[in-house]
Coordinates of N, CA and C and ligand atoms in Angstrom, one line a residue:
X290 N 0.9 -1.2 0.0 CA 0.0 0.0 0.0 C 0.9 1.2 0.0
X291 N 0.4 2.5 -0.7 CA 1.3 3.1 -1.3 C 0.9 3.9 0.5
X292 N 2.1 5.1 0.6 CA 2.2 6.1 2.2 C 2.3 7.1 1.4
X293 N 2.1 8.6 2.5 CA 2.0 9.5 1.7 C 3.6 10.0 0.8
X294 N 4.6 9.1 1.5 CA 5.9 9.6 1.3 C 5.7 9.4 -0.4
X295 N 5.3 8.1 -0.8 CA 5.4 7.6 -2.3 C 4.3 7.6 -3.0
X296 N 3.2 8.9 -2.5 CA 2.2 8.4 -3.2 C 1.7 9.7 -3.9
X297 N 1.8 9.3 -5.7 CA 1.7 10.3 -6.5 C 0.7 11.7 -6.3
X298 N -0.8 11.4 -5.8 CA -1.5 12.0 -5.7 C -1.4 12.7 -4.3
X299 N -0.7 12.4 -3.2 CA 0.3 13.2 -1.9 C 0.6 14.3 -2.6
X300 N 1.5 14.2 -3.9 CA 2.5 14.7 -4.3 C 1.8 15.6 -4.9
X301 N 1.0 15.7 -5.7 CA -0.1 16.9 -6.4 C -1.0 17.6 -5.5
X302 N -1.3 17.1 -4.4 CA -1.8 17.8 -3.6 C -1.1 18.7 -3.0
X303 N 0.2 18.2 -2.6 CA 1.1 19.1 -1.4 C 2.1 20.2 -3.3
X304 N 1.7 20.0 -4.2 CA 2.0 20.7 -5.3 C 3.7 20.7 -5.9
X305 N 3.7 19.1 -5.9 CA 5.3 18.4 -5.8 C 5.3 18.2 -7.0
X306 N 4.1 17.8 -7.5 CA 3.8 17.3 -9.3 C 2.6 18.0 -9.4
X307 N 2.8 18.7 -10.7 CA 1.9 19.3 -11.0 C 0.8 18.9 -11.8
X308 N 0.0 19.3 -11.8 CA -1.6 19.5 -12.5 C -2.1 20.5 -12.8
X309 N -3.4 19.6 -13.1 CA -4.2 20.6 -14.1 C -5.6 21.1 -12.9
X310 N -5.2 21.6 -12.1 CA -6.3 21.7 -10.6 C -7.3 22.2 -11.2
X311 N -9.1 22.3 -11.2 CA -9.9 22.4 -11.6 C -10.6 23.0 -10.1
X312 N -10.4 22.9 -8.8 CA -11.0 23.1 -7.4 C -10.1 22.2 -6.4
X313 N -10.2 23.2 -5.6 CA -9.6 22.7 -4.1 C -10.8 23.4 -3.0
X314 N -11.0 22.4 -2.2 CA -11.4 23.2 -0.9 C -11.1 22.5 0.5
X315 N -11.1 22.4 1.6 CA -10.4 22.2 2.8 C -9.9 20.6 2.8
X316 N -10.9 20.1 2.1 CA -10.7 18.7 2.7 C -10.3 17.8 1.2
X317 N -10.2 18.4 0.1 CA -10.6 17.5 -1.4 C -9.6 18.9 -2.3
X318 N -9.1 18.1 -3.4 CA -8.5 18.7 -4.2 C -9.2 17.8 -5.4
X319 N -9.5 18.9 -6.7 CA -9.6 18.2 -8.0 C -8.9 18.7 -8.9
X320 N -8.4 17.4 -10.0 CA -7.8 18.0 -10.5 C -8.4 16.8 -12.3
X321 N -7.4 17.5 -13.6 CA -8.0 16.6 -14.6 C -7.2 15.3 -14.5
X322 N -7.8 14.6 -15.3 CA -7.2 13.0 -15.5 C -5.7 13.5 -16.5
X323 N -4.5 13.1 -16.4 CA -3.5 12.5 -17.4 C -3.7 11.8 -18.5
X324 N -4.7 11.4 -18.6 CA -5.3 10.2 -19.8 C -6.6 9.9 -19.8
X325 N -7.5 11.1 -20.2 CA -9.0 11.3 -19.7 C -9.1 9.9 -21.0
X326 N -10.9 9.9 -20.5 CA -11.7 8.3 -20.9 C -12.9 9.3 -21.2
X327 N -13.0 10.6 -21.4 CA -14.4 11.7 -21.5 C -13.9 12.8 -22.0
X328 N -14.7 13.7 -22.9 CA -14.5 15.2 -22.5 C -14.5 15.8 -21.3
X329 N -15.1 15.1 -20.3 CA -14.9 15.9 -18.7 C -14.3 14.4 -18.3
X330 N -12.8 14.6 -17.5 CA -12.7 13.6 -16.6 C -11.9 13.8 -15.6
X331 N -12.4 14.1 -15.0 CA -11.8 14.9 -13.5 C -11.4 14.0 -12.2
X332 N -10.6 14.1 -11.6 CA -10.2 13.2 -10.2 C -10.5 13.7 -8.9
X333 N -11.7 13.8 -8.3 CA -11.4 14.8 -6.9 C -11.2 13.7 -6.0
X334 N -9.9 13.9 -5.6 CA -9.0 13.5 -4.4 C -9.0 13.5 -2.9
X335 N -9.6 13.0 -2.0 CA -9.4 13.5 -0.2 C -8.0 13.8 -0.1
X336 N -7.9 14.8 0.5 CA -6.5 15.7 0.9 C -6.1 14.5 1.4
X337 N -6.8 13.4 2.6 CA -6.5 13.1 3.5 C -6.1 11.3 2.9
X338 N -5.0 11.3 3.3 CA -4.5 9.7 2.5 C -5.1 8.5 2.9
X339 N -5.7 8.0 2.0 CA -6.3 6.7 2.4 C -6.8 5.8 1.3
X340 N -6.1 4.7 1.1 CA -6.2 3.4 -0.1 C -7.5 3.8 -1.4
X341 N -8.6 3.5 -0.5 CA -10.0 3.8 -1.1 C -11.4 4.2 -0.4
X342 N -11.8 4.3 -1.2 CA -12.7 5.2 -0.4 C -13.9 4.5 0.5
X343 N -14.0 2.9 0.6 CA -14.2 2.9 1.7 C -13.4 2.7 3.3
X344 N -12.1 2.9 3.2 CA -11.4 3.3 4.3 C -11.0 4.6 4.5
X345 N -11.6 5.6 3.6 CA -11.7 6.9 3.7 C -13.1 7.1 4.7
X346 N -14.5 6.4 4.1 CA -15.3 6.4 5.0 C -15.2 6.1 6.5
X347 N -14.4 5.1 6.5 CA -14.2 4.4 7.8 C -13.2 5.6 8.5
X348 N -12.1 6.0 8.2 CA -11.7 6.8 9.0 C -11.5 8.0 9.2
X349 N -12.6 8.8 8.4 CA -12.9 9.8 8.5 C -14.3 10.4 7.7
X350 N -15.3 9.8 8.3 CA -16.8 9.9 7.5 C -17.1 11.0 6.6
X351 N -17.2 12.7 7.6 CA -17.1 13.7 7.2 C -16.1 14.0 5.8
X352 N -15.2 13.2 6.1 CA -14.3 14.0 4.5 C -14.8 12.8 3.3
X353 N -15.3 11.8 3.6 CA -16.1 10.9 2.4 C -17.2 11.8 2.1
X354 N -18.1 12.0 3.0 CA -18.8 13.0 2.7 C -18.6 14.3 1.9
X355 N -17.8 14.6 2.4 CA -17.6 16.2 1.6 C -17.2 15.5 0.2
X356 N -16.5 14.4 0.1 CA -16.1 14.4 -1.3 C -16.8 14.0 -2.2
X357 N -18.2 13.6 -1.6 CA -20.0 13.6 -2.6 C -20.1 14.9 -3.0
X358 N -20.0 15.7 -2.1 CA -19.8 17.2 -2.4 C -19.4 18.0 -3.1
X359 N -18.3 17.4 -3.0 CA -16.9 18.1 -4.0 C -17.2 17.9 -5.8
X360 N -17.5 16.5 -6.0 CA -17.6 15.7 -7.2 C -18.9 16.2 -7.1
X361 N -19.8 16.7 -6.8 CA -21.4 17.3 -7.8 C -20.5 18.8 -8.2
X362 N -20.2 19.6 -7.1 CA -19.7 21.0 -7.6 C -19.2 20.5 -8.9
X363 N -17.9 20.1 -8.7 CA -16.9 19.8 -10.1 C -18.1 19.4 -11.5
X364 N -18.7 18.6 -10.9 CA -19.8 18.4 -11.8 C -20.8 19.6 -12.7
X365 N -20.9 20.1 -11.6 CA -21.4 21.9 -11.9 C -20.8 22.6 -12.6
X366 N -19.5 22.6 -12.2 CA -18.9 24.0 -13.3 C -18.4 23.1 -14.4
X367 N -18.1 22.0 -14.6 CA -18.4 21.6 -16.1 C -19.5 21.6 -16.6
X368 N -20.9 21.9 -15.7 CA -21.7 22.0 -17.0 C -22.6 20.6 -17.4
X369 N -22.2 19.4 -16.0 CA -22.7 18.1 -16.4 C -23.7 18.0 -14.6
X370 N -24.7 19.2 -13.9 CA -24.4 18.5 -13.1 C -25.4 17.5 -12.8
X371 N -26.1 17.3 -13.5 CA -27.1 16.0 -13.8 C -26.9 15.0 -14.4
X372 N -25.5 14.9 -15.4 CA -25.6 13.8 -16.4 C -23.8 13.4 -16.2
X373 N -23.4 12.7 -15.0 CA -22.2 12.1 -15.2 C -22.0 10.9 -15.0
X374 N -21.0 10.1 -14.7 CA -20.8 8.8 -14.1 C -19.9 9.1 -13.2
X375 N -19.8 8.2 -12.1 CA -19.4 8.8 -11.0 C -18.3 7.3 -10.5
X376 N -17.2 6.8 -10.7 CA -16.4 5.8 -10.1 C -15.3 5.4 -9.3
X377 N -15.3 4.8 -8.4 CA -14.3 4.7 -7.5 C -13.7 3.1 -7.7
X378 N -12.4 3.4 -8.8 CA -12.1 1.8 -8.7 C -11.6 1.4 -7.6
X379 N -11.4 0.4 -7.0 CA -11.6 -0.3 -5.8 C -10.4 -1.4 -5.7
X380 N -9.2 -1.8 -5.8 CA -8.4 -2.8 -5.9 C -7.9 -3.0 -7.5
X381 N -7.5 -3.7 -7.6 CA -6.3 -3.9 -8.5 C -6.8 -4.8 -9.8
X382 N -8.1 -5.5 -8.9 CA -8.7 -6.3 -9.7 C -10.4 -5.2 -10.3
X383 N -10.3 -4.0 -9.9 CA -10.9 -3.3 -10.7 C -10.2 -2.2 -11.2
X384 N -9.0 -2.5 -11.7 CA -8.3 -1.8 -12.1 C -7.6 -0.1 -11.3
X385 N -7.9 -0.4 -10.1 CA -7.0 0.9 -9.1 C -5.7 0.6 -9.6
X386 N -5.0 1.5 -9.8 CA -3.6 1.5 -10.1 C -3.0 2.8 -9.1
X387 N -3.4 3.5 -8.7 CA -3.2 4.9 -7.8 C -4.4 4.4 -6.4
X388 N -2.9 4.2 -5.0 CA -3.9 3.4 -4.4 C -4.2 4.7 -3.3
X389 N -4.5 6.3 -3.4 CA -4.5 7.4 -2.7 C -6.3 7.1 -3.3
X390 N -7.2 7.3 -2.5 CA -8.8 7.3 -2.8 C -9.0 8.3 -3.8
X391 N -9.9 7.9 -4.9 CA -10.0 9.1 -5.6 C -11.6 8.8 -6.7
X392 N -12.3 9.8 -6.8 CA -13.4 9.7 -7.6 C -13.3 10.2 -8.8
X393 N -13.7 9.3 -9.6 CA -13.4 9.7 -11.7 C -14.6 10.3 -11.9
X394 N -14.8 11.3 -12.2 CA -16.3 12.2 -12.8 C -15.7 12.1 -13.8
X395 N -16.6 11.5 -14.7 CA -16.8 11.2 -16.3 C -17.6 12.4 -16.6
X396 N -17.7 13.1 -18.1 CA -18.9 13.3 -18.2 C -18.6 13.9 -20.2
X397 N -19.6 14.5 -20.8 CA -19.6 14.5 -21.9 C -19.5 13.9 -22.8
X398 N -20.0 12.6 -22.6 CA -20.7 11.7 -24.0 C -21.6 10.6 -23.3
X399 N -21.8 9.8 -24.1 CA -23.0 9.0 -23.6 C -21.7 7.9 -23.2
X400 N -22.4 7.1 -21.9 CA -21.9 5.9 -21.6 C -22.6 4.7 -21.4
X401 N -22.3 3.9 -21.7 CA -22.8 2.1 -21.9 C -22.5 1.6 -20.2
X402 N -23.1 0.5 -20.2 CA -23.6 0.1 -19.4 C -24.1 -1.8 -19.3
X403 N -23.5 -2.8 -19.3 CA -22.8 -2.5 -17.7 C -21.3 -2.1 -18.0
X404 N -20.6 -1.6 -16.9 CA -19.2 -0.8 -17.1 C -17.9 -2.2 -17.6
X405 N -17.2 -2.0 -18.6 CA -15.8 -3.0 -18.7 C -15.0 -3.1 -18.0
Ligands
5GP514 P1 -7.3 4.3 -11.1 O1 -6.8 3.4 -12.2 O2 -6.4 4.1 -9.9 O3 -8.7 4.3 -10.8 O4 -7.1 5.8 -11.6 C1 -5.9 6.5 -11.6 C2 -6.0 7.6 -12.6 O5 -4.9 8.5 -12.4 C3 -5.9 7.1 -14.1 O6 -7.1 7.4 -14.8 C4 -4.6 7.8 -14.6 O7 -4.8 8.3 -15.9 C5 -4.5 9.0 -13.6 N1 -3.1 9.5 -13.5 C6 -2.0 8.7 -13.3 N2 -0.9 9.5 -13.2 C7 -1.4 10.8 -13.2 C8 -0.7 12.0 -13.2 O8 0.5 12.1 -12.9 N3 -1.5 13.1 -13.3 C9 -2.8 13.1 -13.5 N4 -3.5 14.2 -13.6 N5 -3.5 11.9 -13.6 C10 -2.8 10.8 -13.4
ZN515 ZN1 -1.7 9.7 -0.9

């Protein structure tokens, strides 16, 4: 499991690697995808390090919370906030490769269903 010492998305938050930051607010940072899968595909991140997001829940409920929050705004100022997809890959066998919690807001084209 990645620590904050080695973990890429630490590193964009504390502004070590840079991005394409889209919103920050106390608890969540977004920023765009490196290899978007949408015309909108955004990452909003918990400041706060933790694998995935349900051990984000578990150890800190309020910032899982805000980060429902965070991902509708972001949703908003792109302009999708009714029509996105919303995913948290989950392990390695759903393809997590970045193991800091983080939510993919898709948005701007139609998506199929069920997900690959
Ligand atoms: P996962 O596969 O863990 O659900 O999603 C990780 C996401 O992080 C991928 O969609 C990948 O394109 C994105 N990513 C990986 N490295 C970087 C980077 O350095 N900057 C940004 N902005 N996105 C990245
Ligand atoms: Zn991290």
């Amino acid at each position: 499991m990645s620590t904050p010492a080695d973990c890429l998305f630490c590193k964009i938050i504390a502004g070590e690697i840079p991005a394409d930051i889209v919103a920050e607010t106390e608890l969540s940072v977004a920023f765009r995808d490196i290899n978007p899968q949408a015309p909108t595909h955004v990452l909003v991140v918990p400041r706060l390090h933790q694998p995935d997001i349900g051990s984000l829940a578990a150890a800190d409920p309020g910032s899982a919370v805000a980060l429902l929050a965070d991902v509708r705004a972001v949703a908003r100022a792109e302009g999708f906030e009714d029509n996105y997809r919303l995913v948290f890959n989950t392990g390695a066998d759903a393809q997590q490769t970045v193991f800091h919690c983080h939510a993919h807001v898709f948005a701007g084209r139609e998506f199929g269903w069920p997900p690959g």
